[in-house]
Amino acid sequence: LFRFHAWYGRGEIDDEGLRAAAEGKAGLARLSGERVQKEMLRLLESPDPAPVLRVMAAAGILPDLLPGALNLPRLERLAKIDTEHDFPPDPVLRLAALLPDDRNAARATAQKLRLSNAHAARLDDLAGADDALVSHLAARDVRLLLYRIGPARFRDRVLLQWAGAPRESNALARRVLLTMAENWKQPKFPLTGRDLMDAGVPEGPVLGEILAEVEAWWIDSDFTEDRAALDEKLRAAIKARG
């Protein structure tokens, strides 16, 4: 009923159908998680799922399907962003927008809906995201974050935080962030363990520690391509360990 109305309905949901759904909601417990998942994700993929979800909440049906204090306004804004900027609806991202920012709720939802491992991990990641991803990030900071979390997770965070922002005034800045993620080419760290062994570092934990230290310096230098500076940093790191 609700999924079909979200896609094809006009006006209000039929009163008689709504009463029947509310009276029969106990039957949801007999449905498989996979069946409920399919219907919920398809509903969330509709052009604007928020009005139907509000009816489901008012009828006492939505709390039986999803845990926690749901964030319908954030979902509504995300659907509006999708429409205004011609983004394809992403039902898993919309589910993340609807759920509270709480990993327990994300994990309970993933289990209840029998989500795939990939979808469950994505929900969990977004529920626990604490990156300071504001719309006016400097280009260097964007590159560092893209290297650390990758373009897909970066895009998820931009859209989710955009939907959760109190105002819609920074649409252009957020579109720039999304374009940067789309065009990102990850730089390759120039050094390998073989380079360190050739420099006299034996295999073992110290090799990994030095490699991690030099890579952190390379990232902080905005992925410098200056091989002389990189070699100098490597020599300094080796010398510091005696």
Coordinates of C-alpha atoms in Angstrom, one line a residue:
L1 CA 0.0 0.0 0.0
F2 CA 2.6 2.6 1.1
R3 CA 5.2 1.8 -1.5
F4 CA 2.6 1.9 -4.3
H5 CA 1.2 5.2 -3.0
A6 CA 4.7 6.7 -2.9
W7 CA 5.2 5.9 -6.5
Y8 CA 1.8 6.2 -8.1
G9 CA -0.7 7.7 -5.6
R10 CA -2.3 11.1 -5.8
G11 CA -3.6 13.0 -2.8
E12 CA -4.3 11.2 0.4
I13 CA -4.0 7.5 1.0
D14 CA -7.4 5.8 0.9
D15 CA -8.9 5.8 4.4
E16 CA -10.2 2.3 4.3
G17 CA -6.9 0.9 3.1
L18 CA -5.0 2.8 5.7
R19 CA -7.3 1.5 8.5
A20 CA -6.8 -2.1 7.2
A21 CA -3.0 -1.6 7.1
A22 CA -3.0 -0.3 10.7
E23 CA -5.2 -3.1 11.9
G24 CA -3.1 -5.7 10.2
K25 CA 0.3 -4.4 11.2
A26 CA 1.0 -7.4 13.5
G27 CA 1.3 -9.5 10.3
L28 CA 4.6 -7.7 9.5
A29 CA 6.3 -9.9 12.1
R30 CA 5.5 -12.9 9.9
L31 CA 7.2 -11.4 6.8
S32 CA 10.8 -12.2 6.1
G33 CA 13.4 -9.4 6.6
E34 CA 14.3 -9.7 2.9
R35 CA 10.7 -9.0 1.9
V36 CA 10.4 -6.0 4.2
Q37 CA 13.8 -4.8 3.0
K38 CA 12.7 -4.9 -0.7
E39 CA 9.5 -2.9 -0.1
M40 CA 11.3 -0.3 2.2
L41 CA 14.2 0.3 -0.2
R42 CA 11.8 0.6 -3.1
L43 CA 9.6 3.0 -1.2
L44 CA 12.7 5.1 -0.2
E45 CA 13.7 5.2 -3.9
S46 CA 10.5 7.0 -4.8
P47 CA 10.7 10.7 -5.8
D48 CA 9.5 11.9 -2.4
P49 CA 9.1 9.1 0.2
A50 CA 8.7 11.5 3.2
P51 CA 4.9 12.1 3.1
V52 CA 4.1 8.4 2.9
L53 CA 6.6 7.7 5.7
R54 CA 4.9 10.3 7.9
V55 CA 1.5 8.5 7.4
M56 CA 3.2 5.2 8.3
A57 CA 4.6 6.8 11.4
A58 CA 1.2 8.3 12.4
A59 CA -0.5 4.9 11.9
G60 CA 2.1 3.3 14.2
I61 CA 3.5 1.1 11.5
L62 CA 6.9 2.7 10.9
P63 CA 8.2 2.2 14.5
D64 CA 7.6 -1.5 14.0
L65 CA 9.9 -1.5 11.0
L66 CA 12.7 0.9 11.9
P67 CA 14.2 1.7 15.4
G68 CA 15.0 4.9 17.1
A69 CA 13.9 8.5 16.7
L70 CA 13.6 8.8 12.9
N71 CA 14.9 12.0 11.1
L72 CA 12.1 12.6 8.6
P73 CA 13.1 16.2 7.9
R74 CA 16.6 15.2 6.9
L75 CA 15.2 12.5 4.6
E76 CA 12.8 15.1 3.1
R77 CA 15.7 17.5 2.4
L78 CA 17.8 14.8 0.8
A79 CA 14.9 13.9 -1.5
K80 CA 14.6 17.5 -2.4
I81 CA 18.3 17.8 -3.1
D82 CA 18.1 14.8 -5.4
T83 CA 15.2 16.3 -7.3
E84 CA 16.7 19.8 -7.6
H85 CA 20.2 18.6 -8.7
D86 CA 19.1 15.6 -10.8
F87 CA 20.8 13.1 -8.5
P88 CA 19.6 9.5 -8.9
P89 CA 17.8 8.4 -5.7
D90 CA 19.9 6.3 -3.5
P91 CA 17.7 4.2 -1.1
V92 CA 20.5 3.2 1.2
L93 CA 21.7 6.7 1.6
R94 CA 18.1 7.8 2.2
L95 CA 17.8 5.1 4.8
A96 CA 20.9 6.5 6.5
A97 CA 19.4 10.0 6.4
L98 CA 16.1 8.7 8.0
L99 CA 17.9 6.8 10.8
P100 CA 19.3 8.5 13.9
D101 CA 23.1 9.0 13.9
D102 CA 23.5 6.0 16.1
R103 CA 25.5 2.9 15.2
N104 CA 23.2 0.7 17.4
A105 CA 20.2 1.8 15.4
A106 CA 22.1 1.3 12.1
R107 CA 23.1 -2.2 13.1
A108 CA 19.6 -3.1 14.4
T109 CA 18.1 -1.9 11.1
A110 CA 20.6 -3.8 9.0
Q111 CA 19.8 -7.0 11.0
K112 CA 16.1 -6.5 10.9
L113 CA 16.0 -5.8 7.1
R114 CA 18.6 -8.5 6.4
L115 CA 20.7 -6.0 4.5
S116 CA 23.7 -7.2 2.5
N117 CA 27.1 -6.9 4.2
A118 CA 28.0 -3.9 1.9
H119 CA 24.8 -2.0 2.7
A120 CA 25.1 -2.8 6.4
A121 CA 28.7 -1.5 6.5
R122 CA 27.7 1.6 4.7
L123 CA 24.9 2.4 7.2
D124 CA 27.3 1.7 10.1
D125 CA 30.0 3.9 8.6
L126 CA 27.6 6.9 8.1
A127 CA 26.1 6.5 11.6
G128 CA 29.5 6.8 13.1
A129 CA 30.9 9.4 10.8
D130 CA 32.6 12.3 12.6
D131 CA 34.5 14.1 9.8
A132 CA 34.3 17.8 10.0
L133 CA 33.0 18.0 6.4
V134 CA 31.8 21.6 6.1
S135 CA 30.8 23.1 2.8
H136 CA 33.8 25.5 2.7
L137 CA 36.6 23.0 3.1
A138 CA 39.9 24.0 1.5
A139 CA 41.0 22.1 -1.6
R140 CA 44.0 20.6 0.3
D141 CA 41.7 19.3 3.1
V142 CA 39.4 17.8 0.5
R143 CA 42.3 16.0 -1.1
L144 CA 43.5 14.7 2.3
L145 CA 40.0 13.4 3.2
L146 CA 39.5 11.8 -0.2
Y147 CA 42.8 9.9 0.2
R148 CA 41.8 8.8 3.7
I149 CA 38.2 7.6 3.1
G150 CA 37.8 7.4 -0.7
P151 CA 35.4 9.2 -3.1
A152 CA 32.3 7.0 -2.4
R153 CA 32.4 7.6 1.4
F154 CA 33.2 11.2 0.8
R155 CA 30.2 11.7 -1.4
D156 CA 27.9 10.0 1.1
R157 CA 29.1 12.3 3.8
V158 CA 28.7 15.4 1.7
L159 CA 25.1 14.5 0.8
L160 CA 24.1 13.4 4.3
Q161 CA 25.6 16.6 5.9
W162 CA 24.0 18.7 3.1
A163 CA 20.6 17.2 3.9
G164 CA 21.2 17.8 7.6
A165 CA 22.3 21.4 7.3
P166 CA 19.9 23.9 8.8
R167 CA 20.0 26.0 5.6
E168 CA 20.3 25.3 1.9
S169 CA 22.6 28.3 1.2
N170 CA 25.8 26.4 0.3
A171 CA 24.5 24.3 -2.6
L172 CA 27.1 25.6 -5.0
A173 CA 30.0 24.8 -2.5
R174 CA 28.7 21.3 -1.9
R175 CA 28.4 20.7 -5.7
V176 CA 32.0 21.7 -5.9
L177 CA 32.9 19.1 -3.3
L178 CA 31.0 16.4 -5.2
T179 CA 32.7 17.3 -8.4
M180 CA 36.1 17.1 -6.7
A181 CA 35.2 13.6 -5.5
E182 CA 34.0 12.6 -8.9
N183 CA 37.3 13.7 -10.6
W184 CA 39.6 12.4 -7.9
K185 CA 42.6 10.4 -9.0
Q186 CA 44.3 8.9 -5.9
P187 CA 48.0 9.5 -5.8
K188 CA 50.3 6.5 -5.3
F189 CA 52.7 6.7 -2.4
P190 CA 56.1 6.5 -4.1
L191 CA 57.9 4.4 -1.5
T192 CA 57.6 0.7 -0.8
G193 CA 59.1 -1.7 1.7
R194 CA 61.7 -2.7 -0.8
D195 CA 62.9 0.9 -0.9
L196 CA 63.4 0.8 2.9
M197 CA 65.2 -2.5 2.8
D198 CA 67.5 -1.1 0.1
A199 CA 68.2 1.8 2.5
G200 CA 69.3 -0.7 5.2
V201 CA 66.1 -1.2 7.2
P202 CA 65.6 -4.8 8.1
E203 CA 62.2 -6.6 7.7
G204 CA 60.1 -6.3 10.8
P205 CA 57.8 -3.9 12.8
V206 CA 60.3 -1.0 12.4
L207 CA 60.1 -1.1 8.7
G208 CA 56.3 -0.7 8.8
E209 CA 56.6 2.1 11.4
I210 CA 59.0 4.1 9.2
L211 CA 57.0 3.6 6.1
A212 CA 53.8 4.8 7.9
E213 CA 55.7 7.8 9.3
V214 CA 57.0 8.8 5.9
E215 CA 53.6 8.3 4.3
A216 CA 52.0 10.5 6.9
W217 CA 54.5 13.2 6.1
W218 CA 53.9 12.8 2.4
I219 CA 50.1 13.1 2.9
D220 CA 50.5 16.1 5.1
S221 CA 52.7 17.7 2.5
D222 CA 49.8 17.4 0.1
F223 CA 51.3 14.4 -1.7
T224 CA 54.5 16.0 -2.7
E225 CA 56.1 14.7 -5.9
D226 CA 59.6 16.0 -4.8
R227 CA 61.5 12.7 -4.6
A228 CA 64.6 14.4 -3.1
A229 CA 62.5 15.7 -0.2
L230 CA 60.9 12.3 0.3
D231 CA 64.3 10.6 0.4
E232 CA 65.5 13.1 2.9
K233 CA 62.5 12.5 5.1
L234 CA 63.2 8.7 4.8
R235 CA 66.8 9.1 5.9
A236 CA 65.8 11.3 8.8
A237 CA 63.2 8.7 10.0
I238 CA 65.8 5.9 9.7
K239 CA 68.4 8.0 11.6
A240 CA 65.9 8.8 14.4
R241 CA 65.6 5.1 15.1
G242 CA 69.4 4.6 15.4

